[in-house]
CSV table of C-alpha atoms in Angstrom, one decimal:
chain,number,residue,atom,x,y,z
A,115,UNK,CA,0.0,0.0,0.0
A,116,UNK,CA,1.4,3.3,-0.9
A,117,UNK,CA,0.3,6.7,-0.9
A,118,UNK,CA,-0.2,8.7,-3.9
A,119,UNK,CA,0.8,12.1,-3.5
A,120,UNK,CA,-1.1,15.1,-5.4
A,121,UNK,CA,-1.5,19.0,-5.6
A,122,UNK,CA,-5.0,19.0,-6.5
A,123,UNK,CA,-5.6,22.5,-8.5
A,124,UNK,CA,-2.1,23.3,-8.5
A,125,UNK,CA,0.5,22.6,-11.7
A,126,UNK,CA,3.8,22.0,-9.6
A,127,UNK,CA,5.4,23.3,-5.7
A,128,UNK,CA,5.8,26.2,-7.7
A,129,UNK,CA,2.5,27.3,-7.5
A,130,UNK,CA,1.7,26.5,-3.9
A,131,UNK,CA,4.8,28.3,-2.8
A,132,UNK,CA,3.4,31.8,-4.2
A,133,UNK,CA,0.0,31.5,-3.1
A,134,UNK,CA,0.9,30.0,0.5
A,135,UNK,CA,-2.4,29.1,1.3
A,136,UNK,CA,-2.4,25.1,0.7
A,137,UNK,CA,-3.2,22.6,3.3
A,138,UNK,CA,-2.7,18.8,3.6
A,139,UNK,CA,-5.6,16.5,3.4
A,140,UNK,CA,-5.1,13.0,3.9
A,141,UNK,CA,-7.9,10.2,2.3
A,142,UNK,CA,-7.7,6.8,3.6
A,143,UNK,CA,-9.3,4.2,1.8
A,144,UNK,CA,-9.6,0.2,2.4
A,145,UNK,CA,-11.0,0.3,-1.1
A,146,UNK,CA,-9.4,2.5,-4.1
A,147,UNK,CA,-10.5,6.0,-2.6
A,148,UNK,CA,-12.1,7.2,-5.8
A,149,UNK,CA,-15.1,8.0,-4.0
A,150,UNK,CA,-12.9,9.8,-1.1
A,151,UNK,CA,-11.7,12.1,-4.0
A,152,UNK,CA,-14.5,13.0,-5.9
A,153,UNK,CA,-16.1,14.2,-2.1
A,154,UNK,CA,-13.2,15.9,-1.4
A,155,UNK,CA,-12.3,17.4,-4.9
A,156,UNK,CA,-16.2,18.8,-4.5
A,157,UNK,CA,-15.4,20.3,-1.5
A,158,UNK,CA,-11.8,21.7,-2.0
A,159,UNK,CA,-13.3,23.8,-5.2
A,160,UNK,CA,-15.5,25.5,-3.2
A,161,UNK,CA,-13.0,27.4,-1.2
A,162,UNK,CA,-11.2,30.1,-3.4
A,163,UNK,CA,-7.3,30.6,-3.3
A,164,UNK,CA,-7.1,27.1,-1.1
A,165,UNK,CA,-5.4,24.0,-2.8
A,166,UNK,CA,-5.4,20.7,-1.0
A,167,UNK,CA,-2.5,18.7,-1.3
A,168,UNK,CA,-3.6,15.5,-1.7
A,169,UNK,CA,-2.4,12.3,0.3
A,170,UNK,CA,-4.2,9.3,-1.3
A,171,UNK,CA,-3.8,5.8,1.1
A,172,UNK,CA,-6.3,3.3,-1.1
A,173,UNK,CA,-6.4,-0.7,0.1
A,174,UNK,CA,-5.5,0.3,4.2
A,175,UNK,CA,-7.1,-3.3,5.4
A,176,UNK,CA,-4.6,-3.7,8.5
A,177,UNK,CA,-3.4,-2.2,11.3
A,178,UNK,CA,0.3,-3.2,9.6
A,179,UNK,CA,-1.2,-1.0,6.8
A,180,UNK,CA,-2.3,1.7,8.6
A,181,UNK,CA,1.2,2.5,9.9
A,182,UNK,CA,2.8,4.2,7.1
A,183,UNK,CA,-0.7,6.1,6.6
A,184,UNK,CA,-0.2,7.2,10.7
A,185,UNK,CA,3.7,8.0,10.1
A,186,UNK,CA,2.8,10.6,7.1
A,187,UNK,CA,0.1,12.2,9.1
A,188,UNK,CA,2.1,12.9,12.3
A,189,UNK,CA,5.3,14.0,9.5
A,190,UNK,CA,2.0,16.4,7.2
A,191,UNK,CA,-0.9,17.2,10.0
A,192,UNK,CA,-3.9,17.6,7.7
A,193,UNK,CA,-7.9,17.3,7.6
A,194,UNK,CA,-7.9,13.4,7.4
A,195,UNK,CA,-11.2,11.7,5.3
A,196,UNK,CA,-11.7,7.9,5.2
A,197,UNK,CA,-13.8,5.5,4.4
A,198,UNK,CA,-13.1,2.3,6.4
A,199,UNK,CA,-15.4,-0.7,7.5
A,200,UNK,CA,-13.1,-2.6,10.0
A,201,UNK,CA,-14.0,-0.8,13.4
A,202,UNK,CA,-10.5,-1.2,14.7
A,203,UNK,CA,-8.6,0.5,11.7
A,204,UNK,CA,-11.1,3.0,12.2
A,205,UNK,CA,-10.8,3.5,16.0
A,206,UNK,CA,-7.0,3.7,15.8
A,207,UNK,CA,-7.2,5.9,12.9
A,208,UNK,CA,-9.6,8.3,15.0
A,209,UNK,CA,-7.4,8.2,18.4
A,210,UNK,CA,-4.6,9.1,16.0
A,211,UNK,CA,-5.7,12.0,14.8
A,212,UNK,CA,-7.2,12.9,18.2
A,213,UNK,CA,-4.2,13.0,19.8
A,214,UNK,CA,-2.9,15.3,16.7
A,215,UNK,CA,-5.6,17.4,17.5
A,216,UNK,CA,-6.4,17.3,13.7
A,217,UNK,CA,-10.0,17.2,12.1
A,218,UNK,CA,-10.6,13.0,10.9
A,219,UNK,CA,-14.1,12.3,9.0
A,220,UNK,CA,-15.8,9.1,7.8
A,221,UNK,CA,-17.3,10.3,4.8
A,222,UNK,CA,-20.0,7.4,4.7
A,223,UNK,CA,-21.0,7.3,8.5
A,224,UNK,CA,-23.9,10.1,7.9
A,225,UNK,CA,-25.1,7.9,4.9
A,226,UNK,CA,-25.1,5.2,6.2
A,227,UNK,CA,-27.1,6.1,9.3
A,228,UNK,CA,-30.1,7.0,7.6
A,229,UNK,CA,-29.9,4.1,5.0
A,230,UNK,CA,-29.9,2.0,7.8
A,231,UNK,CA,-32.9,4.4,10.1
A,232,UNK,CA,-34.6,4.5,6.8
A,233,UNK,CA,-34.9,0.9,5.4
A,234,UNK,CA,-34.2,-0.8,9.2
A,235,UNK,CA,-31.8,-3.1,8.0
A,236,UNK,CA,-28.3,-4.1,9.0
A,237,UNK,CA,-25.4,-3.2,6.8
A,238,UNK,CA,-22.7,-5.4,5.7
A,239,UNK,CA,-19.7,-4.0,5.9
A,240,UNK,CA,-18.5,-5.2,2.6
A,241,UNK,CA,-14.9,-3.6,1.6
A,242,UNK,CA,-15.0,-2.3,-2.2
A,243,UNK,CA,-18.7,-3.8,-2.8
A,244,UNK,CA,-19.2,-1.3,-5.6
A,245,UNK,CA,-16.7,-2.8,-7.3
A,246,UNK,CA,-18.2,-5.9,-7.2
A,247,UNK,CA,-17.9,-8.1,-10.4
A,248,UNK,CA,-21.4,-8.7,-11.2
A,249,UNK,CA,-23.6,-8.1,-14.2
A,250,UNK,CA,-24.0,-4.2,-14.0
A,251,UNK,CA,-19.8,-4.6,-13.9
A,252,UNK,CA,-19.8,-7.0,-17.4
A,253,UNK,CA,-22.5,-4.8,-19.0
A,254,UNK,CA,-20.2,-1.7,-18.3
A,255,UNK,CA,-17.2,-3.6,-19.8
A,256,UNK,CA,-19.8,-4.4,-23.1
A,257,UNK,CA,-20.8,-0.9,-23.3
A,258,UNK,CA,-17.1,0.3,-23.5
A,259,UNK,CA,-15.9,-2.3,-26.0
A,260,UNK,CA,-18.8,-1.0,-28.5
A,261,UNK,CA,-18.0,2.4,-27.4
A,262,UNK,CA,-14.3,2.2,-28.3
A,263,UNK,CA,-15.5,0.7,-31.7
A,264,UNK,CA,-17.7,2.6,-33.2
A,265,UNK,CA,-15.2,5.6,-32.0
A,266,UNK,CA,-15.1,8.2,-34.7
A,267,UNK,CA,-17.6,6.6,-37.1
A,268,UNK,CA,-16.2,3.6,-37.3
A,269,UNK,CA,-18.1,0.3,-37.6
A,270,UNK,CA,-21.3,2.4,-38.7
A,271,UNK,CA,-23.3,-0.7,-39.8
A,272,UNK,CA,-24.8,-1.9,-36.0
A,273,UNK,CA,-24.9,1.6,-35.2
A,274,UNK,CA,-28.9,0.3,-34.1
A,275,UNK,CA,-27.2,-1.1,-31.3
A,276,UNK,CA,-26.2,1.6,-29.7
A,277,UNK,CA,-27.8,3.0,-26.8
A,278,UNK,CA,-27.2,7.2,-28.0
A,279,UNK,CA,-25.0,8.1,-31.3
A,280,UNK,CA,-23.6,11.7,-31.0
A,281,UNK,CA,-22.9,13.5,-33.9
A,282,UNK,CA,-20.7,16.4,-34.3
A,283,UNK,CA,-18.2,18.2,-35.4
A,284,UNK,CA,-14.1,18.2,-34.8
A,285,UNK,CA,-13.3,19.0,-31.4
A,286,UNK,CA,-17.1,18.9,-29.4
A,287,UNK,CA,-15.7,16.1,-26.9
A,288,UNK,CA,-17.4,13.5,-28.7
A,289,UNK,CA,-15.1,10.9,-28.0
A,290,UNK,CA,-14.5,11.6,-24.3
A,291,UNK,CA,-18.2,11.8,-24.0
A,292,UNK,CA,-18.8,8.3,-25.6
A,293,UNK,CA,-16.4,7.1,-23.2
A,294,UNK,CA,-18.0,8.3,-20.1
A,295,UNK,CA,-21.3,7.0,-21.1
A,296,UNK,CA,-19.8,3.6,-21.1
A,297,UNK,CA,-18.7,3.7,-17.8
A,298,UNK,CA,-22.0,4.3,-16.6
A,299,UNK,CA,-23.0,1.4,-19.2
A,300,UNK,CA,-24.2,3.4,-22.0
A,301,UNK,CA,-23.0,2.0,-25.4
A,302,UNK,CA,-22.4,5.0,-27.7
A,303,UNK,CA,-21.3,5.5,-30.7
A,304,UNK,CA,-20.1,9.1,-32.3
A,305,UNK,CA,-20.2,10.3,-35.9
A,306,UNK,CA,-18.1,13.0,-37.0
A,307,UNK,CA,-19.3,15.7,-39.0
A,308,UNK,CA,-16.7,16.7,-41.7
A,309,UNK,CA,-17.3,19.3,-44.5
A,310,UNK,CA,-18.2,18.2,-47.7
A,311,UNK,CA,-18.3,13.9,-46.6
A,312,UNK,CA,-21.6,12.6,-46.4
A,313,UNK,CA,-22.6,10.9,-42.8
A,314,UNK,CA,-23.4,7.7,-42.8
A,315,UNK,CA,-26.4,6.5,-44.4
A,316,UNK,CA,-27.2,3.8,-41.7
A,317,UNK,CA,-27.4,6.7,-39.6
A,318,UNK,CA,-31.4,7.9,-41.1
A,319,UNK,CA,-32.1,4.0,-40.4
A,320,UNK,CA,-31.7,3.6,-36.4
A,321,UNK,CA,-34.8,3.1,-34.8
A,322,UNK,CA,-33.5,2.4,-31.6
A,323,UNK,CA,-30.6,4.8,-29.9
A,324,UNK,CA,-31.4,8.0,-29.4
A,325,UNK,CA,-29.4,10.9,-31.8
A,326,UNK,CA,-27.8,13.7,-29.8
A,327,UNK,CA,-25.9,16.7,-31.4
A,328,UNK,CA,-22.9,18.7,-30.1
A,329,UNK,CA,-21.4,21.9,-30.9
A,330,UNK,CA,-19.6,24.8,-29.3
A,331,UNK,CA,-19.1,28.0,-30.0
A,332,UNK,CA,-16.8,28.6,-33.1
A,333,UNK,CA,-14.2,30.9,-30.5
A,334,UNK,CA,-13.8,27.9,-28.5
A,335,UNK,CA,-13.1,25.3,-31.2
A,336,UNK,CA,-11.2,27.4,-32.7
A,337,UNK,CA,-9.1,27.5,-30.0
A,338,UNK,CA,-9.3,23.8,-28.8
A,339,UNK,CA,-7.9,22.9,-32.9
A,340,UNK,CA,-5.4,25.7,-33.2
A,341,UNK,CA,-4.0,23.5,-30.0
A,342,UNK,CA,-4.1,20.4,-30.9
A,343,UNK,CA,-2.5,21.4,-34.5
A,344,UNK,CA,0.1,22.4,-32.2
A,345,UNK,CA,0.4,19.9,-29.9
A,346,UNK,CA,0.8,17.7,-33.5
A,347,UNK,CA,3.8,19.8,-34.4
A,348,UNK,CA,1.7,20.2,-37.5
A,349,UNK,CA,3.8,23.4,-38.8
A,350,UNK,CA,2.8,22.2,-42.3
A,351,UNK,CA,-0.5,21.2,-41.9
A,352,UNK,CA,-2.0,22.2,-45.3
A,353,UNK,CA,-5.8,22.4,-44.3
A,354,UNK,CA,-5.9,25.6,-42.8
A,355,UNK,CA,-9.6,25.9,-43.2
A,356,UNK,CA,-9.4,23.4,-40.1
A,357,UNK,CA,-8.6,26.3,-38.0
A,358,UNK,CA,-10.3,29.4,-39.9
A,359,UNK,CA,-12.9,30.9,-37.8
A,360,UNK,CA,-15.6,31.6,-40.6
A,361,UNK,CA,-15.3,28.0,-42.2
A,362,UNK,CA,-15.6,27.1,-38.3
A,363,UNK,CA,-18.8,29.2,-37.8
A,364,UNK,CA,-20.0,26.9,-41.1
A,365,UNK,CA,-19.7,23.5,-39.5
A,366,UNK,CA,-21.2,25.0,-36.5
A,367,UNK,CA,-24.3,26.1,-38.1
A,368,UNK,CA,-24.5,23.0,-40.4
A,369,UNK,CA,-24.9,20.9,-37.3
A,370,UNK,CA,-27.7,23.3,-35.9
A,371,UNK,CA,-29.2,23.3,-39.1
A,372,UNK,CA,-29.0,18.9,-39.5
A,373,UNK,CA,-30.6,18.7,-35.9
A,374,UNK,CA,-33.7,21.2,-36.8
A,375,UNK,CA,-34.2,19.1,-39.3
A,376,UNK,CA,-33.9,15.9,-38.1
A,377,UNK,CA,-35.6,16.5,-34.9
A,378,UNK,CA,-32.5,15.3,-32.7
A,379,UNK,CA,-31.6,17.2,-29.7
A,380,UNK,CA,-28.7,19.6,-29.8
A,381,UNK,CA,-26.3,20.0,-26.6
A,382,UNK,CA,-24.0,23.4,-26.8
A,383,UNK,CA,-20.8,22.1,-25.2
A,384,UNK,CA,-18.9,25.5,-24.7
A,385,UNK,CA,-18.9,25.9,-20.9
A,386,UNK,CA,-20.0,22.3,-20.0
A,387,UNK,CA,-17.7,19.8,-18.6
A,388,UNK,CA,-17.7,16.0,-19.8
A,389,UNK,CA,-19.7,15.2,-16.6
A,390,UNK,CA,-22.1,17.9,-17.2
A,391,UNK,CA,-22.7,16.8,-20.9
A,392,UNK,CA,-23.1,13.2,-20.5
A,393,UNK,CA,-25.8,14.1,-17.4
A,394,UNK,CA,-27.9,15.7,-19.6
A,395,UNK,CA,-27.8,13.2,-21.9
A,396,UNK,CA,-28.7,10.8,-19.8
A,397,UNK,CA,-31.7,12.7,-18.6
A,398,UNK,CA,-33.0,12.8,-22.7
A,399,UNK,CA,-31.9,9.0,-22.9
A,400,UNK,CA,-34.3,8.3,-19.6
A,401,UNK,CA,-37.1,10.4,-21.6
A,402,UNK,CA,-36.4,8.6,-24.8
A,403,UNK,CA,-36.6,5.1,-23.6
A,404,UNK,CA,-39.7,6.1,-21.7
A,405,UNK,CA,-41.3,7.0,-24.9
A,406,UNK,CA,-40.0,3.7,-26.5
A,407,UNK,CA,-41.9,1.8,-23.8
């Protein structure tokens, strides 16, 4: 077990040593702590000009374990979050920090009280069940095999099998979008939109997934191409209309355009994050399988 050792919101010590105003916070998992920082990461961002340097302990099962996590929290004091299910880790873990005087949280204890007030059961105590290999597990694997491919319009002829095809063009996050569908167990497919190449005609015959559009502003995929020709080392790449801003502005009402016409849905991607994206999608996928029913 080791810790892994982050300046969440930071690019380097460089940063934290101007601003100052960092603190440690220490996450102790006996699974693999993801959901320790996604709560924490949630929290941290609401607290300007304060960067959390993160100290990640994932698999502590045993006391044995729980030394080295102790050792770096007496050498770093820190808020301390944890999610742990063996009382005794736990208990030691608390008088630790006790005796450091330094905040120490179990994310889950809250939740887990009213679960267990509300539906009068008894919990189990099982380490890392969400990860449990079962068939919501295999069907995510499914959905990101499909997804990866039918990436880029690849593999359009089972595009009926699809759960939601996005369609777009260059640079909308179609691909990153598609991939965090299918970790919720979404198969997706995307079709790009390029000027002047026909989409797929198999696309007018799916019955079954439902057609969501992206686009962005033409100022921000401007932007996010003129990058990534860089980030190519494409000094000589000949298709400059790739980056033009009014050829751009085009593509970008083309795609308005197909979707009006087509009746799909349209999602404007320009201050939206992958997460926020795929949630809305998911909330037109709900309504679209509702109506299927």
């Amino acid at each position: 077990m080791h810790g892994r050792h982050t300046a969440f919101g930071t690019v380097g010590d460089k940063s934290l040593g101007k601003s100052g105003n960092f603190f440690h916070l220490h996450m102790v998992s006996d699974s693999t702590g993801e959901t320790l920082m996604t709560v924490a990461r949630a929290a941290t961002v609401q607290y300007e000009d304060v960067q959390a340097i993160e100290h990640v302990y994932p698999l502590v099962r045993s006391q044995k374990q729980l030394d080295r996590v102790v050792g770096e929290i007496e050498s770093a004091p820190g808020i301390v979050l944890y999610t742990l299910v063996d009382p005794d880790v736990a208990a030691r873990l608390e008088r630790v920090c006790l005796d450091l005087a330094v905040p120490c949280v179990n994310v889950l204890e809250p939740v887990f009280k009213i679960f267990q007030s509300y539906l009068n059961v008894a919990w189990t105590g099982r380490i890392g069940g969400q990860h449990a290999l079962d068939a919501d597990y295999f069907g995510r694997i499914d959905a990101l095999n499909y997804t990866m491919l039918h990436d880029d319009g690849q593999v359009p002829g089972d595009l009926n099998e699809a759960d939601v095809v996005l369609v777009g063009i260059s640079r909308t996050s179609k691909t990153p979008t598609c991939i965090y569908l299918a970790n919720r167990g979404i198969k997706a497919a995307n079709i790009p939109m390029v000027p002047d190449i026909p989409l797929p005609p198999q696309l007018d015959e799916v019955t079954h997934p439902l057609v969501v559009g992206l686009v962005a502003s033409a100022e921000r995929i401007q932007q996010v191409r003129q990058n990534r020709v860089l980030a190519l080392n494409a000094a000589s790449y000949q298709n400059e209309s790739y980056t033009d801003r009014r050829q751009i502005a085009h593509e970008v009402s083309s795609t308005r355009r197909l979707c009006a016409e087509k009746g799909w849905p349209l999602i404007d991607v320009t201050r939206r994050s992958i997460e926020e994206t795929a949630a809305e999608i998911m909330a037109l996928l709900r309504d679209h399988r509702a109506e299927e029913m």
